[in-house]
PDB file of C-alpha atoms and ligand atoms in Angstrom:
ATOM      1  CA  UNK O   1      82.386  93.638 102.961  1.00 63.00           C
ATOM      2  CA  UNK O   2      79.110  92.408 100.572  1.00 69.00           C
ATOM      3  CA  UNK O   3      79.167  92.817  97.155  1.00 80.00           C
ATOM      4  CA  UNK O   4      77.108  95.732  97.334  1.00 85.00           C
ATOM      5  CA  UNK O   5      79.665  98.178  98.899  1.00 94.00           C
ATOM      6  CA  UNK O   6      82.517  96.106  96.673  1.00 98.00           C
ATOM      7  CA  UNK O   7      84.607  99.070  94.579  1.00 98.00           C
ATOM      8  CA  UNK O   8      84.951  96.225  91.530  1.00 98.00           C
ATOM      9  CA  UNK O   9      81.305  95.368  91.558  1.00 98.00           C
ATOM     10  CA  UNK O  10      80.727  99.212  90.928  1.00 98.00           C
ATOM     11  CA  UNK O  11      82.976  99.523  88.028  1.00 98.00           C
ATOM     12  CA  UNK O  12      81.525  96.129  85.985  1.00 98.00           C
ATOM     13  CA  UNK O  13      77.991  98.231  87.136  1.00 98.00           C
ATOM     14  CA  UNK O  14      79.364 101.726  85.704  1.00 98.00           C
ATOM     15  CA  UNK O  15      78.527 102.528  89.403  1.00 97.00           C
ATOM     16  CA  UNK O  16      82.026 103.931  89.329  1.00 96.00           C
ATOM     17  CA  UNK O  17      83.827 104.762  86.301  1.00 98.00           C
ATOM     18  CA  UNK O  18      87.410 102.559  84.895  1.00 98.00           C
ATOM     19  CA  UNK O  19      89.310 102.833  81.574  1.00 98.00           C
ATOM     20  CA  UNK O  20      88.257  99.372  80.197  1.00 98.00           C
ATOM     21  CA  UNK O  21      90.272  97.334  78.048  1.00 98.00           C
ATOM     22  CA  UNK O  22      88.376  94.455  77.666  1.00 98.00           C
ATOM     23  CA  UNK O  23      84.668  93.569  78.473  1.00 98.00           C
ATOM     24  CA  UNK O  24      83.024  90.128  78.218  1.00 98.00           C
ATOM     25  CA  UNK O  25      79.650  88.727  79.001  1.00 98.00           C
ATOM     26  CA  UNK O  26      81.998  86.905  81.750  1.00 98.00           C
ATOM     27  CA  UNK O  27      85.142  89.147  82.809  1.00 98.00           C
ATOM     28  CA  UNK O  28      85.895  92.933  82.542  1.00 98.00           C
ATOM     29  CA  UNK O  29      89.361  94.390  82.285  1.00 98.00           C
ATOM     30  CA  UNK O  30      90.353  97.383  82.840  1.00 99.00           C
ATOM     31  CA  UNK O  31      93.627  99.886  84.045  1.00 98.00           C
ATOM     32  CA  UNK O  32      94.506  99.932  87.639  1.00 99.00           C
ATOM     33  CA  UNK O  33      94.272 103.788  88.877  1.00 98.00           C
ATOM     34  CA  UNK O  34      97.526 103.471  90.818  1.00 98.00           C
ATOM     35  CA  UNK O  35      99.715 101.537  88.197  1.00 98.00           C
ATOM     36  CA  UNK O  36     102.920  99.414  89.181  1.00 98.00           C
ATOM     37  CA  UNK O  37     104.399  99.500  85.375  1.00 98.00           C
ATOM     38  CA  UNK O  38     103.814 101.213  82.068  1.00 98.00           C
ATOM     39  CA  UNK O  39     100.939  98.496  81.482  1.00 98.00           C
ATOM     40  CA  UNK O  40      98.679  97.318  84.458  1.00 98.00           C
ATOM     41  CA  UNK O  41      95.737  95.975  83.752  1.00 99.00           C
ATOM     42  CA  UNK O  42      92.785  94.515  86.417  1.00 99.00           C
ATOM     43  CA  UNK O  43      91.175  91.343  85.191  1.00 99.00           C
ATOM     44  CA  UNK O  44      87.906  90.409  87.259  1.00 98.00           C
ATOM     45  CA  UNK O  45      85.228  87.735  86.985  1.00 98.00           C
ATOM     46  CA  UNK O  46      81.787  89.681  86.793  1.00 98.00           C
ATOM     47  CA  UNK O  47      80.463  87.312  89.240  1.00 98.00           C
ATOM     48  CA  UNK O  48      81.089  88.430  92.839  1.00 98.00           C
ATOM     49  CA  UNK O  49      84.166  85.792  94.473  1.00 98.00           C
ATOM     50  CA  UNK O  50      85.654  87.298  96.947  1.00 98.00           C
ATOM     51  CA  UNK O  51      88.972  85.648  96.804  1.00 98.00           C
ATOM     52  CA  UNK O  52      90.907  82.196  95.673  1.00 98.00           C
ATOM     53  CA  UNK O  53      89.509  80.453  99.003  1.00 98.00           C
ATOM     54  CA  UNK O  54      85.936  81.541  98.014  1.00 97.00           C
ATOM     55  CA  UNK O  55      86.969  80.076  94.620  1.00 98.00           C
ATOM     56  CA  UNK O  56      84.209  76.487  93.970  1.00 98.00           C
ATOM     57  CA  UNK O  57      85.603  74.304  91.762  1.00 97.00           C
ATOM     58  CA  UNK O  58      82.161  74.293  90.123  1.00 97.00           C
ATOM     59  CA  UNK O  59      83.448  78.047  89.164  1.00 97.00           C
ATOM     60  CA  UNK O  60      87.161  76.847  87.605  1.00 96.00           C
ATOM     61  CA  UNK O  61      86.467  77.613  84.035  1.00 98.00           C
ATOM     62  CA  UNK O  62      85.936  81.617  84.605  1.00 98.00           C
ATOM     63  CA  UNK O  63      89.901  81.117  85.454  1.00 98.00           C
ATOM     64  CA  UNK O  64      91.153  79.591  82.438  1.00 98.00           C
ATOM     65  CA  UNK O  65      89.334  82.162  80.713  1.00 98.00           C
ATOM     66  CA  UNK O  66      90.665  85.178  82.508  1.00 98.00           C
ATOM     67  CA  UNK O  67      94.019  83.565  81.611  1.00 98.00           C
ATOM     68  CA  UNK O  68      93.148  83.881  77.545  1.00 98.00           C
ATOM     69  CA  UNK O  69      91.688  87.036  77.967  1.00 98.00           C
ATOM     70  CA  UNK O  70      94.643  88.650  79.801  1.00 98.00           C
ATOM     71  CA  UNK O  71      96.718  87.138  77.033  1.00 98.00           C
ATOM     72  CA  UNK O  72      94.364  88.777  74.061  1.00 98.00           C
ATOM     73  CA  UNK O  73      95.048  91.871  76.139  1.00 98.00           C
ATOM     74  CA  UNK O  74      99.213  91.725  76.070  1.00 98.00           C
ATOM     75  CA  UNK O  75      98.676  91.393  72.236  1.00 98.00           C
ATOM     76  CA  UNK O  76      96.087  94.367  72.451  1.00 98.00           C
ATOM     77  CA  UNK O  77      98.667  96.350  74.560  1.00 98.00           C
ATOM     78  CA  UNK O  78     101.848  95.581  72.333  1.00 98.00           C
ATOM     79  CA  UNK O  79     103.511  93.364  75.470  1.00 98.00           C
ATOM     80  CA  UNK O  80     103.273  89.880  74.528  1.00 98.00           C
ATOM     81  CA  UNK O  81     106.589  89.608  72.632  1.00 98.00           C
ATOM     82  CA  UNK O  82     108.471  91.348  75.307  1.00 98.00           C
ATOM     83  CA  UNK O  83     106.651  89.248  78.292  1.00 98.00           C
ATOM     84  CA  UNK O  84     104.367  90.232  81.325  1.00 98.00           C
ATOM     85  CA  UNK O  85     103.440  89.062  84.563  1.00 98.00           C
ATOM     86  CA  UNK O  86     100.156  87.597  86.036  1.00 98.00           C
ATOM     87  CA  UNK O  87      99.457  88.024  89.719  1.00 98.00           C
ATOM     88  CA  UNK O  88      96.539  86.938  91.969  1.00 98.00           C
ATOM     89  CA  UNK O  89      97.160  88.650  95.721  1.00 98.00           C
ATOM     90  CA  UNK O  90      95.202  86.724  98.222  1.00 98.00           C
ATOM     91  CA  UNK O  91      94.723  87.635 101.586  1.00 98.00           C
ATOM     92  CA  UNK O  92      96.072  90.260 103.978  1.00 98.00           C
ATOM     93  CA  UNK O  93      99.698  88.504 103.927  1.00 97.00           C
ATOM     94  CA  UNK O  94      99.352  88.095  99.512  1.00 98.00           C
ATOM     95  CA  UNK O  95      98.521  91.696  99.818  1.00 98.00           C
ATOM     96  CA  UNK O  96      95.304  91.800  98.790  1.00 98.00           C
ATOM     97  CA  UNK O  97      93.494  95.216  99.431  1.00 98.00           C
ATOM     98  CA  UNK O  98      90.187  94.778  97.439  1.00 98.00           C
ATOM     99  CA  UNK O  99      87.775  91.589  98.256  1.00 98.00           C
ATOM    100  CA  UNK O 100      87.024  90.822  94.752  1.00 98.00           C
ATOM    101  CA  UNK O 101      89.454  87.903  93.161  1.00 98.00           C
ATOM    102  CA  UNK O 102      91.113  89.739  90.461  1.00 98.00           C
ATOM    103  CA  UNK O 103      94.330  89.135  88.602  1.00 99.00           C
ATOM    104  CA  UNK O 104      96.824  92.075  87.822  1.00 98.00           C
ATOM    105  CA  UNK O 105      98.454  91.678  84.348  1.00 98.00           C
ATOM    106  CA  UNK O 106     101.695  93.918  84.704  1.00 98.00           C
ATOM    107  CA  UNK O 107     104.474  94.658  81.858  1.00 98.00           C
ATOM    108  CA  UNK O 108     106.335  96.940  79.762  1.00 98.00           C
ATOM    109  CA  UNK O 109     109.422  97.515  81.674  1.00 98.00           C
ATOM    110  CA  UNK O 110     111.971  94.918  83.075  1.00 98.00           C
ATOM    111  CA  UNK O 111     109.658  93.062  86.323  1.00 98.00           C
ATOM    112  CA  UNK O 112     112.281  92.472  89.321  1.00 97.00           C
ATOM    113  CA  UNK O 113     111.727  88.815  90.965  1.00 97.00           C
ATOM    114  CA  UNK O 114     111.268  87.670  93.612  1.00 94.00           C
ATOM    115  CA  UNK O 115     108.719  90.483  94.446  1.00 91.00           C
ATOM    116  CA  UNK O 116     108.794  91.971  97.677  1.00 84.00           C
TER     117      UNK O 116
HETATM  118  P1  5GP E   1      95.194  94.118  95.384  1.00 97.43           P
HETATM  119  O1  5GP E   1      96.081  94.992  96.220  1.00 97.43           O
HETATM  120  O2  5GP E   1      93.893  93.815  96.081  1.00 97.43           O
HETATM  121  O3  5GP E   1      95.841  92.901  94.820  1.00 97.43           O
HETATM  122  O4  5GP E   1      94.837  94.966  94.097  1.00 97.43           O
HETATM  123  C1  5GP E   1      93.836  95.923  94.039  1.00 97.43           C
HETATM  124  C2  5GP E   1      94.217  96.888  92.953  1.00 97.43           C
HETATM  125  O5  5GP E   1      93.059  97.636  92.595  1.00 97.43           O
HETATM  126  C3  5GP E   1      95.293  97.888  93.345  1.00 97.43           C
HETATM  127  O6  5GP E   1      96.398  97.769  92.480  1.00 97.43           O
HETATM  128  C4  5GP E   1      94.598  99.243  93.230  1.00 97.43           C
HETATM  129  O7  5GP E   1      95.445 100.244  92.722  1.00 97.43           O
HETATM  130  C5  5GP E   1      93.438  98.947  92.309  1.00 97.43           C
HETATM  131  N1  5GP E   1      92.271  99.767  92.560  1.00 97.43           N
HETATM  132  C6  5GP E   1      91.687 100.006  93.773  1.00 97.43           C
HETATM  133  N2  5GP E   1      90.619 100.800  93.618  1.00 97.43           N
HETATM  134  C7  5GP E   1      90.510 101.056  92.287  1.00 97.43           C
HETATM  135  C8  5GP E   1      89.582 101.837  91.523  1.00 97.43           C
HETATM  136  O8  5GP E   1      88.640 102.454  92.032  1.00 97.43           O
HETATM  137  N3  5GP E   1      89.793 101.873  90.189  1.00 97.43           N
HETATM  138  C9  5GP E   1      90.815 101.214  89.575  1.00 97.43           C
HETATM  139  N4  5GP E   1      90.934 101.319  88.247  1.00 97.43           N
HETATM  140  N5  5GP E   1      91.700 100.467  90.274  1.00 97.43           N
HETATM  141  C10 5GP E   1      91.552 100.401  91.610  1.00 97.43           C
HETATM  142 ZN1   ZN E   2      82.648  92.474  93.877  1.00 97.43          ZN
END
């Protein structure tokens, strides 16, 4: 799939509308419409990578920066005390169903490990 038909390059476009929690010049957050716990959030870089293969190492930083932006958005949320998860599906056997590398930041309730 190109970016053009990708369902996250619509929602950073507006192309498709998202309950955003957090927007950037870089990243865009926002809730996941089929949510996994009382607080999912969808972290994405703006910029079009389709996965962690695709991932350059030129492109490295836009990581470490989705990782302080998903923890602005636990204290935003009222979750960072309590604790959260951070998970990056890759690939069909990861479970990854949308071709755009995106991070899921899940908490408020007890998380079971390992997951399934
Ligand atoms: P994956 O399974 O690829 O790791 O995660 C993709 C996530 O995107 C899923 O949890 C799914 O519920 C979410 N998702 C798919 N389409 C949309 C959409 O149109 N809007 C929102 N907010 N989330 C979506
Ligand atoms: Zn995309």
């Amino acid at each position: 799939m190109g970016k053009d038909e990708c369902i996250f390059c619509k929602i950073i476009n507006k192309q498709i509308p998202s309950d955003i929690v957090y927007e950037d010049d870089k990243v865009i957050g926002f809730k996941d419409i089929s949510p996994e716990a009382p607080v999912h959030i969808v972290i994405i870089p703006k910029q079009h990578i389709s996965d962690l293969n695709c991932l350059r190492e030129d492109e490295s930083e836009i990581i470490g920066h989705i990782f302080i932006v998903a923890k602005k958005i636990t204290r935003s949320l009222g979750i960072a005390e309590n604790g959260y998860r951070i998970v990056n599906n890759c690939g069909e056997q990861g479970g990854q169903t949308v071709d755009h590398l995106h991070f899921h930041l899940l908490g408020g309730r007890m998380l079971k490990w390992p997951p399934g």
